[in-house]
Short mmCIF file of C-alpha atoms in Angstrom, two decimals:
data_model
loop_
_atom_site.label_atom_id
_atom_site.label_comp_id
_atom_site.label_asym_id
_atom_site.label_seq_id
_atom_site.Cartn_x
_atom_site.Cartn_y
_atom_site.Cartn_z
CA UNK A 1 82.09 87.74 89.37
CA UNK A 2 80.83 84.32 88.36
CA UNK A 3 82.00 83.23 84.92
CA UNK A 4 81.26 80.17 82.76
CA UNK A 5 80.46 78.86 79.23
CA UNK A 6 77.74 78.75 76.62
CA UNK A 7 76.48 75.46 75.13
CA UNK A 8 74.35 75.25 72.04
CA UNK A 9 73.45 78.91 72.24
CA UNK A 10 72.12 78.55 75.83
CA UNK A 11 73.78 79.60 79.06
CA UNK A 12 74.54 76.89 81.57
CA UNK A 13 74.43 79.46 84.37
CA UNK A 14 73.73 83.11 85.06
CA UNK A 15 75.15 85.70 87.41
CA UNK A 16 72.97 88.12 89.39
CA UNK A 17 71.19 90.85 87.41
CA UNK A 18 71.04 88.57 84.36
CA UNK A 19 74.78 88.63 83.59
CA UNK A 20 76.16 85.67 81.59
CA UNK A 21 78.08 83.08 83.59
CA UNK A 22 81.20 81.46 82.14
CA UNK A 23 82.33 78.25 83.82
CA UNK A 24 84.47 76.11 81.55
CA UNK A 25 88.17 76.97 81.76
CA UNK A 26 90.43 76.46 78.71
CA UNK A 27 93.20 73.85 78.87
CA UNK A 28 95.79 76.61 79.16
CA UNK A 29 95.11 79.86 80.94
CA UNK A 30 97.15 81.84 78.47
CA UNK A 31 97.45 81.07 74.77
CA UNK A 32 99.97 82.86 72.59
CA UNK A 33 98.33 84.45 69.61
CA UNK A 34 101.04 86.50 67.99
CA UNK A 35 102.70 89.83 68.05
CA UNK A 36 101.54 93.00 66.41
CA UNK A 37 104.23 94.38 64.18
CA UNK A 38 105.60 97.39 66.01
CA UNK A 39 108.32 99.87 65.16
CA UNK A 40 110.82 101.19 67.68
CA UNK A 41 109.43 104.30 69.37
CA UNK A 42 111.46 107.40 70.17
CA UNK A 43 110.82 110.22 72.63
CA UNK A 44 108.81 113.11 71.26
CA UNK A 45 111.16 115.74 72.73
CA UNK A 46 114.06 114.14 70.82
CA UNK A 47 112.25 114.30 67.48
CA UNK A 48 113.62 117.75 66.73
CA UNK A 49 112.06 120.40 64.54
CA UNK A 50 109.76 123.30 65.32
CA UNK A 51 106.84 121.02 66.26
CA UNK A 52 108.79 119.36 69.08
CA UNK A 53 110.34 122.63 70.21
CA UNK A 54 106.94 124.31 70.56
CA UNK A 55 105.12 121.21 71.79
CA UNK A 56 102.19 121.82 69.44
CA UNK A 57 101.85 118.17 68.44
CA UNK A 58 101.61 117.04 72.06
CA UNK A 59 99.24 119.89 72.81
CA UNK A 60 96.88 118.61 70.11
CA UNK A 61 97.00 115.08 71.54
CA UNK A 62 96.30 116.37 75.06
CA UNK A 63 93.37 118.41 73.81
CA UNK A 64 91.98 115.65 71.55
CA UNK A 65 92.14 113.05 74.32
CA UNK A 66 90.88 115.43 77.03
CA UNK A 67 93.98 115.72 79.18
CA UNK A 68 93.77 119.50 78.78
CA UNK A 69 90.96 121.95 78.14
CA UNK A 70 91.10 125.02 75.95
CA UNK A 71 91.40 123.53 72.48
CA UNK A 72 89.96 124.95 69.27
CA UNK A 73 90.06 123.70 65.72
CA UNK A 74 92.33 123.30 63.92
CA UNK A 75 94.90 123.93 66.68
CA UNK A 76 94.58 124.29 70.44
CA UNK A 77 93.97 127.94 71.24
CA UNK A 78 96.21 128.21 74.30
CA UNK A 79 100.01 127.88 74.30
CA UNK A 80 101.97 125.80 76.78
CA UNK A 81 102.92 128.97 78.68
CA UNK A 82 99.28 129.44 79.70
CA UNK A 83 99.20 125.96 81.29
CA UNK A 84 102.58 126.42 82.94
CA UNK A 85 101.53 129.75 84.45
CA UNK A 86 98.23 128.40 85.77
CA UNK A 87 96.07 130.77 83.71
CA UNK A 88 93.93 128.33 81.69
CA UNK A 89 90.45 126.70 81.77
CA UNK A 90 91.75 123.68 83.69
CA UNK A 91 92.50 120.04 82.98
CA UNK A 92 90.19 117.69 81.13
CA UNK A 93 88.85 114.46 82.68
CA UNK A 94 91.97 112.41 81.89
CA UNK A 95 94.23 115.23 83.07
CA UNK A 96 92.34 115.42 86.35
CA UNK A 97 92.73 111.65 86.79
CA UNK A 98 96.46 111.89 86.00
CA UNK A 99 96.92 114.67 88.56
CA UNK A 100 94.93 112.64 91.10
CA UNK A 101 97.22 109.65 90.59
CA UNK A 102 100.29 111.88 90.93
CA UNK A 103 98.87 113.33 94.17
CA UNK A 104 98.20 109.81 95.49
CA UNK A 105 101.81 108.83 94.84
CA UNK A 106 102.96 112.02 96.57
CA UNK A 107 100.92 111.15 99.66
CA UNK A 108 102.51 107.70 99.74
CA UNK A 109 105.98 109.24 99.66
CA UNK A 110 105.21 112.04 102.15
CA UNK A 111 103.68 109.67 104.66
CA UNK A 112 106.54 107.19 104.50
CA UNK A 113 107.35 108.31 108.07
CA UNK A 114 103.80 107.63 109.18
CA UNK A 115 104.53 107.95 112.88
CA UNK A 116 106.07 111.40 112.30
CA UNK A 117 104.11 113.02 109.44
CA UNK A 118 100.48 114.11 109.63
CA UNK A 119 98.08 115.24 106.91
CA UNK A 120 96.55 118.66 107.55
CA UNK A 121 94.11 121.00 105.85
CA UNK A 122 93.60 124.75 105.91
CA UNK A 123 91.01 127.11 104.39
CA UNK A 124 91.56 128.53 100.92
CA UNK A 125 91.26 132.04 102.35
CA UNK A 126 91.61 133.66 105.73
CA UNK A 127 91.78 136.98 107.58
CA UNK A 128 94.51 139.50 106.66
CA UNK A 129 97.90 138.67 108.09
CA UNK A 130 98.83 140.50 111.27
CA UNK A 131 100.90 143.59 110.62
CA UNK A 132 100.21 143.65 106.88
CA UNK A 133 99.17 146.94 105.23
CA UNK A 134 95.40 147.13 105.32
CA UNK A 135 94.96 147.16 101.57
CA UNK A 136 98.43 146.66 100.25
CA UNK A 137 99.18 142.94 100.11
CA UNK A 138 97.92 139.74 98.56
CA UNK A 139 94.73 138.80 96.75
CA UNK A 140 91.55 139.94 98.50
CA UNK A 141 88.05 138.50 98.58
CA UNK A 142 85.49 141.29 98.35
CA UNK A 143 81.82 141.05 97.40
CA UNK A 144 81.24 142.90 94.13
CA UNK A 145 78.39 144.97 95.62
CA UNK A 146 80.52 146.10 98.55
CA UNK A 147 83.37 147.03 96.25
CA UNK A 148 81.00 148.82 93.84
CA UNK A 149 79.47 150.88 96.63
CA UNK A 150 82.88 151.88 97.94
CA UNK A 151 84.03 152.92 94.46
CA UNK A 152 80.77 154.69 93.58
CA UNK A 153 80.86 156.73 96.76
CA UNK A 154 84.56 157.49 96.27
CA UNK A 155 85.38 155.63 99.38
CA UNK A 156 82.02 155.79 101.15
CA UNK A 157 79.10 153.39 101.17
CA UNK A 158 75.47 154.38 100.64
CA UNK A 159 75.15 155.19 104.29
CA UNK A 160 76.95 158.20 105.76
CA UNK A 161 80.09 157.21 107.56
CA UNK A 162 80.40 153.95 105.66
CA UNK A 163 83.74 152.19 105.26
CA UNK A 164 86.30 153.62 102.88
CA UNK A 165 87.77 151.62 100.02
CA UNK A 166 90.95 151.11 102.03
CA UNK A 167 88.95 149.77 104.96
CA UNK A 168 86.95 147.44 102.70
CA UNK A 169 90.11 145.96 101.19
CA UNK A 170 91.92 145.92 104.52
CA UNK A 171 89.29 143.80 106.23
CA UNK A 172 88.66 141.48 103.26
CA UNK A 173 89.79 137.87 103.37
CA UNK A 174 93.02 136.94 101.62
CA UNK A 175 93.42 134.12 99.10
CA UNK A 176 96.39 131.98 100.02
CA UNK A 177 99.55 132.18 97.95
CA UNK A 178 101.27 129.36 99.85
CA UNK A 179 100.30 126.36 101.97
CA UNK A 180 103.06 127.07 104.48
CA UNK A 181 101.23 129.57 106.78
CA UNK A 182 98.32 127.15 107.20
CA UNK A 183 100.72 124.32 108.07
CA UNK A 184 102.73 126.43 110.53
CA UNK A 185 99.49 127.42 112.29
CA UNK A 186 99.05 123.72 113.18
CA UNK A 187 102.60 123.12 114.36
CA UNK A 188 101.84 123.28 118.09
CA UNK A 189 99.08 120.68 117.88
CA UNK A 190 101.37 118.48 115.77
CA UNK A 191 104.05 118.78 118.44
CA UNK A 192 101.62 117.55 121.07
CA UNK A 193 100.74 114.49 118.96
CA UNK A 194 104.38 113.38 118.87
CA UNK A 195 104.97 114.25 122.55
CA UNK A 196 107.27 117.14 121.50
CA UNK A 197 109.68 114.73 119.80
CA UNK A 198 111.64 116.02 116.79
CA UNK A 199 111.73 115.59 113.85
CA UNK A 200 108.09 115.68 112.70
CA UNK A 201 106.22 116.95 109.69
CA UNK A 202 102.93 118.21 108.25
CA UNK A 203 101.73 117.42 104.72
CA UNK A 204 99.07 119.05 102.57
CA UNK A 205 97.88 119.36 98.98
CA UNK A 206 95.74 122.32 97.92
CA UNK A 207 95.17 125.14 95.47
CA UNK A 208 97.24 128.33 95.76
CA UNK A 209 97.14 131.59 93.79
CA UNK A 210 99.90 133.73 92.31
CA UNK A 211 100.31 136.85 90.22
CA UNK A 212 101.36 136.29 86.62
CA UNK A 213 104.70 137.77 85.51
CA UNK A 214 104.55 141.13 83.76
CA UNK A 215 105.56 139.49 80.48
CA UNK A 216 102.33 137.44 80.58
CA UNK A 217 99.97 140.25 81.53
CA UNK A 218 97.56 141.22 78.75
CA UNK A 219 97.08 144.69 80.25
CA UNK A 220 99.75 146.23 82.46
CA UNK A 221 97.17 148.22 84.39
CA UNK A 222 95.08 145.09 85.14
CA UNK A 223 97.00 142.32 86.89
CA UNK A 224 95.87 138.76 86.25
CA UNK A 225 96.33 135.88 88.66
CA UNK A 226 96.90 132.19 88.09
CA UNK A 227 96.32 129.15 90.24
CA UNK A 228 98.21 125.92 90.85
CA UNK A 229 97.76 122.67 92.77
CA UNK A 230 100.53 122.69 95.36
CA UNK A 231 102.01 119.96 97.52
CA UNK A 232 103.76 120.86 100.76
CA UNK A 233 105.79 118.95 103.28
CA UNK A 234 106.74 121.13 106.25
CA UNK A 235 109.50 119.28 108.11
CA UNK A 236 110.47 120.39 111.62
CA UNK A 237 113.91 119.31 112.81
CA UNK A 238 116.52 120.48 115.29
CA UNK A 239 118.89 123.21 114.03
CA UNK A 240 121.71 120.71 114.47
CA UNK A 241 120.35 118.28 111.85
CA UNK A 242 118.44 120.68 109.55
CA UNK A 243 121.18 120.70 106.89
CA UNK A 244 121.35 116.93 106.80
CA UNK A 245 117.59 116.65 106.47
CA UNK A 246 117.58 119.15 103.59
CA UNK A 247 120.11 117.00 101.73
CA UNK A 248 118.05 113.91 102.53
CA UNK A 249 114.81 115.34 101.18
CA UNK A 250 116.62 116.66 98.09
CA UNK A 251 117.76 113.12 97.23
CA UNK A 252 114.36 111.65 98.02
CA UNK A 253 112.39 114.13 95.97
CA UNK A 254 114.66 113.99 92.92
CA UNK A 255 114.55 110.18 93.05
CA UNK A 256 110.76 110.31 93.37
CA UNK A 257 110.26 112.48 90.27
CA UNK A 258 112.64 110.30 88.26
CA UNK A 259 110.94 107.10 89.40
CA UNK A 260 107.91 107.66 87.13
CA UNK A 261 109.80 109.05 84.13
CA UNK A 262 110.65 107.47 80.79
CA UNK A 263 113.65 109.83 80.61
CA UNK A 264 114.79 110.32 84.23
CA UNK A 265 117.71 112.58 83.23
CA UNK A 266 115.24 115.32 82.25
CA UNK A 267 114.65 115.89 85.96
CA UNK A 268 117.50 117.78 87.62
CA UNK A 269 118.30 120.03 90.59
CA UNK A 270 120.11 123.30 91.24
CA UNK A 271 120.97 125.12 94.43
CA UNK A 272 120.42 128.78 95.24
CA UNK A 273 120.08 131.19 98.17
CA UNK A 274 116.87 133.09 98.84
CA UNK A 275 116.62 136.81 99.59
CA UNK A 276 117.72 136.23 103.17
CA UNK A 277 120.68 134.10 102.20
CA UNK A 278 119.12 130.80 103.25
CA UNK A 279 120.09 127.54 101.50
CA UNK A 280 117.59 126.19 98.99
CA UNK A 281 117.21 123.93 95.94
CA UNK A 282 115.02 123.91 92.84
CA UNK A 283 113.99 120.73 91.03
CA UNK A 284 113.52 121.22 87.30
CA UNK A 285 112.14 119.46 84.26
CA UNK A 286 113.79 120.05 80.88
CA UNK A 287 111.04 120.96 78.43
CA UNK A 288 111.98 121.38 74.74
CA UNK A 289 112.11 125.18 75.19
CA UNK A 290 114.06 125.13 78.48
CA UNK A 291 113.86 124.12 82.14
CA UNK A 292 110.89 124.88 84.39
CA UNK A 293 110.81 124.59 88.18
CA UNK A 294 108.48 121.90 89.52
CA UNK A 295 109.51 121.82 93.19
CA UNK A 296 111.44 123.99 95.66
CA UNK A 297 113.15 122.93 98.90
CA UNK A 298 114.21 125.52 101.49
CA UNK A 299 115.71 125.63 104.95
CA UNK A 300 113.69 128.48 106.44
CA UNK A 301 115.31 128.41 109.87
CA UNK A 302 113.03 129.42 112.74
CA UNK A 303 112.04 132.88 111.42
CA UNK A 304 108.60 131.98 110.02
CA UNK A 305 107.73 129.91 113.09
CA UNK A 306 108.57 132.73 115.50
CA UNK A 307 106.54 135.18 113.40
CA UNK A 308 103.55 132.83 113.46
CA UNK A 309 103.69 132.53 117.26
CA UNK A 310 104.82 135.93 118.62
CA UNK A 311 105.29 136.27 122.37
CA UNK A 312 105.68 133.04 124.29
CA UNK A 313 108.10 130.83 122.36
CA UNK A 314 108.19 128.09 124.99
CA UNK A 315 105.31 126.24 123.30
CA UNK A 316 107.46 125.90 120.19
CA UNK A 317 110.14 123.87 121.96
CA UNK A 318 110.65 120.33 120.78
CA UNK A 319 112.85 117.58 122.16
CA UNK A 320 116.15 116.85 120.43
CA UNK A 321 117.55 114.11 122.60
CA UNK A 322 117.85 115.69 126.04
CA UNK A 323 117.70 119.25 124.78
CA UNK A 324 114.65 121.44 124.13
CA UNK A 325 115.06 123.52 120.95
CA UNK A 326 113.01 125.68 118.63
CA UNK A 327 113.07 123.67 115.38
CA UNK A 328 114.13 124.81 111.96
CA UNK A 329 111.48 124.52 109.24
CA UNK A 330 112.24 122.76 105.97
CA UNK A 331 109.73 123.57 103.23
CA UNK A 332 109.32 121.08 100.36
CA UNK A 333 106.80 122.70 98.00
CA UNK A 334 105.86 121.22 94.62
CA UNK A 335 103.69 122.30 91.69
CA UNK A 336 101.65 119.22 90.79
CA UNK A 337 100.10 120.92 87.75
CA UNK A 338 103.52 121.46 86.24
CA UNK A 339 104.40 117.92 87.25
CA UNK A 340 101.49 116.66 85.13
CA UNK A 341 102.73 118.68 82.13
CA UNK A 342 106.26 117.37 82.66
CA UNK A 343 105.10 113.74 82.63
CA UNK A 344 102.98 114.33 79.51
CA UNK A 345 106.06 115.57 77.67
CA UNK A 346 108.18 112.80 79.15
CA UNK A 347 105.75 110.04 78.14
CA UNK A 348 104.97 110.88 74.50
CA UNK A 349 106.64 108.43 72.12
CA UNK A 350 106.55 108.47 68.32
CA UNK A 351 106.45 105.31 66.19
CA UNK A 352 105.62 104.45 62.61
CA UNK A 353 101.89 104.37 61.94
CA UNK A 354 100.76 100.94 60.64
CA UNK A 355 97.54 102.46 59.25
CA UNK A 356 99.23 104.46 56.50
CA UNK A 357 102.31 104.38 54.31
CA UNK A 358 102.57 108.16 54.16
CA UNK A 359 105.88 109.65 55.14
CA UNK A 360 106.06 111.65 58.38
CA UNK A 361 102.89 109.94 59.60
CA UNK A 362 103.64 108.67 63.08
CA UNK A 363 101.74 106.81 65.76
CA UNK A 364 101.69 108.69 69.05
CA UNK A 365 101.83 106.77 72.33
CA UNK A 366 101.60 108.32 75.79
CA UNK A 367 103.66 105.87 77.82
CA UNK A 368 102.74 107.18 81.25
CA UNK A 369 103.99 105.15 84.20
CA UNK A 370 101.45 102.44 85.19
CA UNK A 371 100.90 104.17 88.55
CA UNK A 372 100.10 107.47 86.83
CA UNK A 373 98.13 106.31 83.78
CA UNK A 374 94.52 107.55 84.17
CA UNK A 375 93.11 104.33 82.68
CA UNK A 376 94.59 100.91 83.25
CA UNK A 377 92.38 98.94 80.87
CA UNK A 378 89.82 99.46 78.11
CA UNK A 379 87.05 96.93 77.50
CA UNK A 380 85.78 96.42 73.96
CA UNK A 381 83.72 93.83 72.11
CA UNK A 382 84.64 91.95 68.95
CA UNK A 383 82.66 89.50 66.84
CA UNK A 384 79.74 87.77 68.50
CA UNK A 385 76.27 88.42 69.93
CA UNK A 386 76.40 92.07 70.99
CA UNK A 387 73.99 91.87 73.92
CA UNK A 388 75.70 88.92 75.58
CA UNK A 389 79.19 90.35 74.97
CA UNK A 390 78.19 93.64 76.59
CA UNK A 391 76.81 91.77 79.58
CA UNK A 392 80.20 90.12 80.07
CA UNK A 393 81.91 93.51 79.69
CA UNK A 394 79.58 95.06 82.26
CA UNK A 395 80.31 92.32 84.76
CA UNK A 396 84.04 92.64 84.18
CA UNK A 397 83.82 96.43 84.43
CA UNK A 398 82.16 96.13 87.85
CA UNK A 399 84.67 93.58 89.10
CA UNK A 400 87.72 95.64 88.06
CA UNK A 401 86.22 98.90 89.33
CA UNK A 402 85.47 97.34 92.72
CA UNK A 403 89.17 96.50 92.92
CA UNK A 404 90.09 100.12 92.10
CA UNK A 405 91.32 99.37 88.61
CA UNK A 406 90.29 102.25 86.36
CA UNK A 407 88.42 101.02 83.27
CA UNK A 408 87.34 102.68 80.03
CA UNK A 409 83.97 101.26 78.85
CA UNK A 410 84.72 101.09 75.14
CA UNK A 411 81.97 98.51 74.67
CA UNK A 412 79.40 101.32 74.97
CA UNK A 413 80.69 102.98 71.79
CA UNK A 414 78.23 102.69 68.92
CA UNK A 415 80.46 103.96 66.11
CA UNK A 416 82.25 101.09 64.39
CA UNK A 417 86.03 101.54 63.90
CA UNK A 418 88.83 99.15 63.04
CA UNK A 419 90.95 97.59 65.76
CA UNK A 420 93.99 99.54 64.59
CA UNK A 421 92.09 102.82 64.93
CA UNK A 422 90.96 101.69 68.35
CA UNK A 423 94.52 100.92 69.44
CA UNK A 424 95.69 104.30 68.14
CA UNK A 425 93.04 106.05 70.22
CA UNK A 426 93.87 104.11 73.38
CA UNK A 427 97.61 104.62 72.93
CA UNK A 428 97.01 108.37 72.88
CA UNK A 429 94.86 108.01 76.01
CA UNK A 430 97.72 106.07 77.66
CA UNK A 431 95.53 103.01 78.32
CA UNK A 432 97.83 100.24 79.57
CA UNK A 433 95.86 97.28 78.21
CA UNK A 434 93.01 96.73 75.78
CA UNK A 435 90.80 93.71 76.51
CA UNK A 436 88.74 92.38 73.63
CA UNK A 437 85.67 90.30 74.49
CA UNK A 438 84.55 88.04 71.61
CA UNK A 439 82.38 85.00 71.01
CA UNK A 440 85.41 82.93 72.09
CA UNK A 441 84.98 84.46 75.55
CA UNK A 442 81.43 83.08 75.68
CA UNK A 443 82.65 79.64 74.62
CA UNK A 444 85.75 79.16 76.77
CA UNK A 445 86.31 82.32 78.87
CA UNK A 446 89.35 83.52 76.89
CA UNK A 447 89.88 87.23 76.15
CA UNK A 448 92.43 88.97 73.96
CA UNK A 449 94.84 91.25 75.87
CA UNK A 450 96.85 93.89 74.01
CA UNK A 451 99.70 95.81 75.69
CA UNK A 452 100.23 99.55 75.10
CA UNK A 453 103.98 99.39 75.64
CA UNK A 454 104.87 96.28 73.62
CA UNK A 455 101.86 96.15 71.23
CA UNK A 456 101.85 92.40 71.86
CA UNK A 457 98.56 90.52 71.86
CA UNK A 458 97.98 87.40 73.90
CA UNK A 459 95.11 85.29 75.11
CA UNK A 460 94.23 85.09 78.79
CA UNK A 461 91.39 83.53 80.74
CA UNK A 462 88.99 86.15 82.03
CA UNK A 463 89.25 84.86 85.60
CA UNK A 464 92.95 85.78 85.70
CA UNK A 465 92.54 89.32 84.44
CA UNK A 466 91.96 91.07 87.78
CA UNK A 467 94.96 89.49 89.49
CA UNK A 468 97.17 90.13 86.47
CA UNK A 469 96.34 93.84 86.33
CA UNK A 470 96.67 94.28 90.09
CA UNK A 471 100.08 92.63 90.17
CA UNK A 472 101.22 94.57 87.10
CA UNK A 473 100.52 97.97 88.68
CA UNK A 474 101.82 96.91 92.10
CA UNK A 475 105.11 95.63 90.71
CA UNK A 476 105.57 98.84 88.70
CA UNK A 477 104.99 100.87 91.86
CA UNK A 478 107.63 98.96 93.80
CA UNK A 479 110.37 99.30 91.17
#
């Protein structure tokens, strides 16, 4: 974007589409302006009291700033348990962006072995599993008219000899409860891609469904279901090294969750054995009311693979050195929705509110990791000619967006609020930086930059802003 200066109220140059052009650079690219008085912040979960234990205060912030849906005045209508169980109206726009950033980071970690791991996809529903009772398992997809006819005719359709209710349910498609079957169905083609060399893996993110626990059912005779966004890494290794790989992925995954946390110690692991006595681990997050599982790692052996490909098992053989073996399957399955909730709790910090002297009035800051924050920067206008300032903001918005830096267009807001109120709003939205465009920007290209984490304000030339933000996020990612 071309930038420049204004002289005597007239522009010495213009960018395409009539945008102002600023050309003259200040003597120093960055000018110290001062520091906003800030009080030490403390984690919300450590605040104590009933509010922190129930999470109501955070729930209000998440509803007010559109991380979560389902709020109602004066308090959000849904409890945290509804969001944890996956039975809720969904995430708000900022929550969707946060989950998208978390998924992007997961893909980066899953595809670290890019020559060995492949992204796959599978349909949300499919035919009934072979050998399953015709109407006895899973969640079925049935057209309401077909189901109504079968029920109305007590098992028969309008036409004589129509299908019974059991036949209708038995032939209906099944909603998936796990990503694993869809990944295993693509194992043979994956094996061909790597020339039958082990280990290799398949990665996927998608929506899965589950039945709510009895304690959360509103009516015991009517079972409700929830949904969750699931991540899966199916890792195929030789039986000889399967245990070592399970330990490896346990360390990697726990380190990955802790990497983005303000309080890494809230993420922990525990081992267990499944119903068949196979070794497994759960990764947890410590919420104020207790721990919740966010990811599960299992060594499934070769049982699921042999069930998926009955008959000729020779096509399952992979090369482990000079030997051909049927691999063991390691399942690394995470709940990204719960991961989002965990990071919201982890990131909320409480500090003294500079806007009021009332006791117990605290400023709330969502200090999400720079890689996860839905918005990296907010653009707002200060004193000066409104039309020309907005033109500069629009040009800067386009430039940052083209470089995949998420921007909040605060300059479009028509309601006048103080800067402190603006900072309070953006802190709750977890905006990393607030950029203020003023008449000084038109004169010399300098903008005011305010940091969410330090509350410091400094002056920076507008031409340096893109590179600064890019390097800031990149360096945070590589820590």
